Amino acid sequence: MDKILNQINHTTYKIEISGIVQGVGFRPFIYRIAAKHKLNGAVSNTTEGVIIKINTENPSSLDLFIDDINSLKPGPSIIETIRFKKIPYMDFDDFTIKKSIKTSERFQLISPDIATCGPCLEDINNKNNSRRYYYPFTNCTNCGPRFTIIKRMPYDRPQTTMAKFKLCKNCLLEYNDPPDRRFHAQPNACSVCGPKLMLVDSNGEKTGSGDPIINTAKLIKKGKIVAIKSLGGFQIACDGTSDKVVSELRRRKRRPVKPFAVMFGGTGPVKKYYEACSKEIESLASSRAPIVLLRKKKNNHILSRFVSFYNLYEGIMLPYTPIHHLLFNHIDGPLVMTSGNISEEPIAAENIESFEKLKSICDYYLIHNRDIYSRYDDSVIKIFNGREMVLRRARGYSPYPVKLKKNIGNKTILSVGAQEKNTFCFLKKNYAIISQHIGDLDNLESIDFFKSTLSNYKNLFNIENIDLIACDCHPDHASSRIASKLKSGQKTRVQHHRAHLASVIAENQINDTVCGFSWDGTGLGDDGKIWGSEIFVVDCKFKFERVGHLSEKILPGGRITIKKPYRMAITYLYYLWEKEKKGSKEKFPEFIYNILPSYKNIASSIEIDTIEKQIKTQYNSPVTTSMGRFFDAVSSLLDLTHINTFEGEAAIHMEMVSDEGTKGEYRIEINRSQNKAIIDDFGIITQILEDISNRVPAGRISAKFHNTLTKMILNISQEIRKERDINKIALSGGVFQNNLLLKKCFSSLRNDSFEVFSNFMVPVNDGGISLGQAYIAAIENYPGRKE
Ligand code: ZN
Ligand code: ZN
Ligand code: FE
């Protein structure tokens, strides 16, 4: 009789929640909310999200239940959609958590790894907590490894690298106890049953007795360089305050200038040594725990000057695993904490691999036996105009998708990204799932990393069939070659600078005509030339019209000149010499040495002769309009950087020495040719040479140079607005990593009522190319689906 009454009074609702709802304590959370509302039913994880079934008498209690889900959801979770509908009545006696079910081909978003939460931090520092005091793998449903340990979906322990650790009796109790913070925490572990740390020397022999973390702290304090196996790979740690240790690390890592990332124990010292605003501190201390670029205070340093040299910014992060937190219990000062790799190779992730790769760098290794399934670098961000701007997207950020305005339905697009700072991207429905930072695809290790990550994403996101593959126009790019070998999927090519702008249009959901400045170092253009200062008008249908760029010049010897800015300076001077010599017998090297006597020590007359020949014959020397090379040339002329030891070094040097108070700019001449604005960069170089001969300091010249580029962008934007009534300006490409330039452009354009857009969610550098490629492929091939 009771049963029948039940049926009359009760209705069953099915609630489907999508978003990041797996591996973030969502099911236990739903369990607690259901208990609070005294609702019977069940919750389960599926490959498409979380499904809840509840019985309730009135719709208003359903509303209250859903309100609570939205407002009280666990910190690391992100709800994309909540849908509910009535379903045929089901009988529930209580509320239960069901096992994960595998369902159709729809895909589930996967949580990035999450920094150690407050309660777990209390556990590891609580002497009375016998199982977790100093236990370095402590985690819960609100924190710990996720993406790096998942082999397959749905996210359950047997599908992770934790499968080999059998839960002890107490861990199992927590795991099965709904009110517990560790209820269904898949990586749950304790000192009895979980992974273990070990400190070994460079021969792989265990070293020291007692706690390996305390021993590691002692070694670091003694000046040793230690590799630490972290969430997504090895990090190399050493005393950041010691000139001797930091310069030794630079020598061993063969990294003369590129700044190192640094870890501080807490926000206190960060505020003391850096000009950090509240937003910066918030990002730093967030569960994503990225490296945040912070401006150094002028006269208050703690780090060795070898950490960042002339750079005004340092990349700072806070501890994000129990290993880091415990280490900082025994170390006061900041630690250099750099990726465990050799130059641009991928981060080392396995124990044996690390000995092999890092043996010339590290003295000791703090290793453990929890395997890393996916390598995952630390992410790098900065705060720009109060918003996070991601410069390297990995831990804490990927594979969280970027939502698009366009929905491609049940099609799948793969884009394979750029040659440098590679990422790839899957586009499904209206989601762009962008891989973590993979790096420069110019060595076998990186290419292997690309391939294994690609197959991992296919697995995790249930991608069986790829309809369309987008790659760069350059046929020799490693990613293009991999793409051409993939079996399924029609292939399409997307030009590099168009992809940069499309990434801005995609992430900002722009549905309007824009004028875009795509400024960077290198990208193959439609005409086989190396572009890099491209200005496009892009209409709603994604028709790109190239409306301007710098003048064309030769890049003598190709790649070698990208590495050596002084060769680019000599190239600019060649064209001036050609114009000026008019019958004079002055040889090219003499001309150079007369203008710039210091070049006698930089380039031999033989090399200058060779450059002259390369320009004349164009042998192995493409034509370029690169803005990056323009910066290179000026940086060398100003005697700042003559050789790039890392990408963008010469330009960064200019930004850093710029005297920010300097007003004024150089005259800008724009020539019209075939309906295009050709910017006369030689005219600007001539004015810079005048300033140099008048002994104007490099800092002032550099500031004027930045002002000139800003004015150039403003002038061209104004002209285009007048001609075509376009008010939206997009800025993308590696040149806009330059904070000074970006700041100046945003403010001068906004002052003139332009709407200005750039990349925030994906890197403005080539890390964002994959998003742009995928978006262009989507618009061009699946029209009519823009929502
Ligand atoms: Zn926790
Ligand atoms: Zn245990
Ligand atoms: Fe680029």
GROMACS .gro file of N, CA, C and O in nm, residues 255 258-262 283-284 288-294 313-317 337-339 376-383 387-398 421 437 737 759-765:
model
  212
  255ARG      N    1   7.236   2.736  -1.993
  255ARG     CA    2   7.131   2.838  -2.006
  255ARG      C    3   7.186   2.968  -1.951
  255ARG      O    4   7.169   2.998  -1.832
  258LYS      N    5   6.841   3.311  -1.988
  258LYS     CA    6   6.695   3.297  -1.972
  258LYS      C    7   6.660   3.285  -1.824
  258LYS      O    8   6.715   3.201  -1.753
  259PRO      N    9   6.568   3.370  -1.777
  259PRO     CA   10   6.537   3.369  -1.633
  259PRO      C   11   6.488   3.232  -1.582
  259PRO      O   12   6.426   3.157  -1.657
  260PHE      N   13   6.516   3.205  -1.456
  260PHE     CA   14   6.466   3.083  -1.390
  260PHE      C   15   6.339   3.116  -1.312
  260PHE      O   16   6.326   3.226  -1.258
  261ALA      N   17   6.249   3.019  -1.303
  261ALA     CA   18   6.134   3.035  -1.215
  261ALA      C   19   6.179   3.012  -1.071
  261ALA      O   20   6.278   2.943  -1.045
  262VAL      N   21   6.105   3.072  -0.978
  262VAL     CA   22   6.142   3.067  -0.839
  262VAL      C   23   6.021   3.030  -0.754
  262VAL      O   24   5.909   3.071  -0.785
  283SER      N   25   4.601   3.486  -0.792
  283SER     CA   26   4.639   3.382  -0.889
  283SER      C   27   4.748   3.292  -0.832
  283SER      O   28   4.743   3.170  -0.846
  284LEU      N   29   4.845   3.356  -0.769
  284LEU     CA   30   4.958   3.283  -0.711
  284LEU      C   31   4.910   3.178  -0.611
  284LEU      O   32   4.955   3.064  -0.612
  288ARG      N   33   4.517   2.662  -0.896
  288ARG     CA   34   4.593   2.637  -1.020
  288ARG      C   35   4.742   2.658  -0.997
  288ARG      O   36   4.824   2.603  -1.067
  289ALA      N   37   4.775   2.745  -0.901
  289ALA     CA   38   4.913   2.770  -0.858
  289ALA      C   39   5.013   2.787  -0.972
  289ALA      O   40   5.113   2.717  -0.979
  290PRO      N   41   4.987   2.881  -1.063
  290PRO     CA   42   5.081   2.898  -1.175
  290PRO      C   43   5.206   2.976  -1.134
  290PRO      O   44   5.213   3.030  -1.023
  291ILE      N   45   5.302   2.982  -1.226
  291ILE     CA   46   5.412   3.078  -1.214
  291ILE      C   47   5.354   3.213  -1.257
  291ILE      O   48   5.296   3.223  -1.366
  292VAL      N   49   5.366   3.313  -1.171
  292VAL     CA   50   5.313   3.446  -1.204
  292VAL      C   51   5.431   3.540  -1.226
  292VAL      O   52   5.523   3.545  -1.144
  293LEU      N   53   5.429   3.614  -1.337
  293LEU     CA   54   5.536   3.711  -1.361
  293LEU      C   55   5.510   3.834  -1.275
  293LEU      O   56   5.406   3.898  -1.288
  294LEU      N   57   5.605   3.861  -1.186
  294LEU     CA   58   5.588   3.974  -1.095
  294LEU      C   59   5.704   4.071  -1.111
  294LEU      O   60   5.818   4.031  -1.133
  313TYR      N   61   6.110   4.152  -1.435
  313TYR     CA   62   6.010   4.060  -1.380
  313TYR      C   63   6.077   3.928  -1.341
  313TYR      O   64   6.178   3.889  -1.400
  314GLU      N   65   6.017   3.861  -1.244
  314GLU     CA   66   6.060   3.725  -1.214
  314GLU      C   67   5.937   3.636  -1.210
  314GLU      O   68   5.828   3.681  -1.176
  315GLY      N   69   5.955   3.510  -1.249
  315GLY     CA   70   5.845   3.414  -1.248
  315GLY      C   71   5.839   3.347  -1.111
  315GLY      O   72   5.930   3.274  -1.074
  316ILE      N   73   5.732   3.375  -1.038
  316ILE     CA   74   5.722   3.331  -0.899
  316ILE      C   75   5.608   3.231  -0.884
  316ILE      O   76   5.500   3.248  -0.942
  317MET      N   77   5.632   3.125  -0.807
  317MET     CA   78   5.520   3.036  -0.772
  317MET      C   79   5.529   3.000  -0.625
  317MET      O   80   5.630   3.024  -0.559
  337MET      N   81   6.338   2.695  -0.909
  337MET     CA   82   6.260   2.573  -0.932
  337MET      C   83   6.229   2.569  -1.081
  337MET      O   84   6.130   2.624  -1.128
  338THR      N   85   6.319   2.508  -1.155
  338THR     CA   86   6.308   2.515  -1.300
  338THR      C   87   6.275   2.376  -1.356
  338THR      O   88   6.295   2.276  -1.288
  339SER      N   89   6.220   2.372  -1.476
  339SER     CA   90   6.181   2.243  -1.535
  339SER      C   91   6.302   2.152  -1.550
  339SER      O   92   6.409   2.195  -1.591
  376TYR      N   93   5.368   1.745  -1.765
  376TYR     CA   94   5.287   1.865  -1.743
  376TYR      C   95   5.379   1.970  -1.683
  376TYR      O   96   5.417   1.960  -1.567
  377ASP      N   97   5.414   2.069  -1.761
  377ASP     CA   98   5.501   2.176  -1.711
  377ASP      C   99   5.423   2.270  -1.620
  377ASP      O  100   5.301   2.270  -1.620
  378ASP      N  101   5.496   2.353  -1.547
  378ASP     CA  102   5.430   2.459  -1.472
  378ASP      C  103   5.376   2.563  -1.571
  378ASP      O  104   5.443   2.596  -1.668
  379SER      N  105   5.257   2.613  -1.545
  379SER     CA  106   5.201   2.716  -1.631
  379SER      C  107   5.262   2.852  -1.595
  379SER      O  108   5.304   2.872  -1.482
  380VAL      N  109   5.264   2.941  -1.692
  380VAL     CA  110   5.315   3.076  -1.668
  380VAL      C  111   5.206   3.176  -1.706
  380VAL      O  112   5.148   3.167  -1.815
  381ILE      N  113   5.175   3.267  -1.615
  381ILE     CA  114   5.076   3.370  -1.645
  381ILE      C  115   5.127   3.507  -1.603
  381ILE      O  116   5.226   3.518  -1.530
  382LYS      N  117   5.059   3.610  -1.653
  382LYS     CA  118   5.079   3.742  -1.593
  382LYS      C  119   4.941   3.806  -1.579
  382LYS      O  120   4.844   3.759  -1.641
  383ILE      N  121   4.934   3.906  -1.495
  383ILE     CA  122   4.807   3.978  -1.484
  383ILE      C  123   4.818   4.101  -1.573
  383ILE      O  124   4.911   4.181  -1.560
  387ARG      N  125   4.340   4.097  -1.545
  387ARG     CA  126   4.296   3.964  -1.588
  387ARG      C  127   4.414   3.872  -1.610
  387ARG      O  128   4.521   3.918  -1.652
  388GLU      N  129   4.395   3.742  -1.585
  388GLU     CA  130   4.503   3.646  -1.611
  388GLU      C  131   4.529   3.636  -1.760
  388GLU      O  132   4.437   3.618  -1.839
  389MET      N  133   4.655   3.647  -1.796
  389MET     CA  134   4.695   3.628  -1.935
  389MET      C  135   4.791   3.510  -1.934
  389MET      O  136   4.899   3.517  -1.874
  390VAL      N  137   4.752   3.401  -1.998
  390VAL     CA  138   4.833   3.278  -1.992
  390VAL      C  139   4.943   3.283  -2.097
  390VAL      O  140   4.917   3.309  -2.214
  391LEU      N  141   5.066   3.261  -2.055
  391LEU     CA  142   5.179   3.264  -2.149
  391LEU      C  143   5.232   3.124  -2.179
  391LEU      O  144   5.286   3.098  -2.285
  392ARG      N  145   5.219   3.034  -2.082
  392ARG     CA  146   5.246   2.892  -2.106
  392ARG      C  147   5.135   2.816  -2.035
  392ARG      O  148   5.116   2.831  -1.915
  393ARG      N  149   5.062   2.736  -2.113
  393ARG     CA  150   4.941   2.677  -2.059
  393ARG      C  151   4.965   2.529  -2.034
  393ARG      O  152   4.980   2.451  -2.129
  394ALA      N  153   4.971   2.491  -1.907
  394ALA     CA  154   4.991   2.350  -1.875
  394ALA      C  155   4.925   2.322  -1.740
  394ALA      O  156   4.803   2.336  -1.729
  395ARG      N  157   5.006   2.290  -1.637
  395ARG     CA  158   4.948   2.248  -1.509
  395ARG      C  159   4.845   2.348  -1.455
  395ARG      O  160   4.866   2.467  -1.453
  396GLY      N  161   4.732   2.293  -1.412
  396GLY     CA  162   4.627   2.375  -1.353
  396GLY      C  163   4.532   2.434  -1.457
  396GLY      O  164   4.423   2.478  -1.423
  397TYR      N  165   4.572   2.438  -1.584
  397TYR     CA  166   4.490   2.501  -1.689
  397TYR      C  167   4.444   2.402  -1.795
  397TYR      O  168   4.325   2.393  -1.824
  398SER      N  169   4.538   2.331  -1.858
  398SER     CA  170   4.493   2.233  -1.956
  398SER      C  171   4.465   2.102  -1.884
  398SER      O  172   4.525   2.076  -1.778
  421LYS      N  173   5.693   2.628  -2.938
  421LYS     CA  174   5.594   2.639  -2.829
  421LYS      C  175   5.467   2.564  -2.868
  421LYS      O  176   5.356   2.612  -2.849
  437HIS      N  177   5.128   2.266  -2.294
  437HIS     CA  178   5.249   2.310  -2.365
  437HIS      C  179   5.337   2.189  -2.395
  437HIS      O  180   5.372   2.113  -2.306
  737GLN      N  181   5.402   3.969  -2.636
  737GLN     CA  182   5.441   3.928  -2.500
  737GLN      C  183   5.510   4.043  -2.430
  737GLN      O  184   5.525   4.043  -2.309
  759ASN      N  185   4.510   3.787  -2.662
  759ASN     CA  186   4.493   3.653  -2.607
  759ASN      C  187   4.509   3.654  -2.456
  759ASN      O  188   4.606   3.706  -2.404
  760PHE      N  189   4.413   3.596  -2.387
  760PHE     CA  190   4.422   3.580  -2.243
  760PHE      C  191   4.420   3.432  -2.205
  760PHE      O  192   4.497   3.387  -2.124
  761MET      N  193   4.329   3.355  -2.267
  761MET     CA  194   4.313   3.214  -2.229
  761MET      C  195   4.417   3.123  -2.292
  761MET      O  196   4.449   3.019  -2.238
  762VAL      N  197   4.462   3.160  -2.412
  762VAL     CA  198   4.572   3.083  -2.474
  762VAL      C  199   4.687   3.180  -2.493
  762VAL      O  200   4.667   3.301  -2.495
  763PRO      N  201   4.809   3.127  -2.506
  763PRO     CA  202   4.922   3.218  -2.518
  763PRO      C  203   4.914   3.305  -2.644
  763PRO      O  204   4.868   3.260  -2.749
  764VAL      N  205   4.961   3.429  -2.631
  764VAL     CA  206   4.967   3.522  -2.743
  764VAL      C  207   5.081   3.478  -2.837
  764VAL      O  208   5.083   3.513  -2.954
  765ASN      N  209   5.172   3.396  -2.784
  765ASN     CA  210   5.282   3.344  -2.867
  765ASN      C  211   5.232   3.221  -2.945
  765ASN      O  212   5.112   3.195  -2.951
   0.00000   0.00000   0.00000
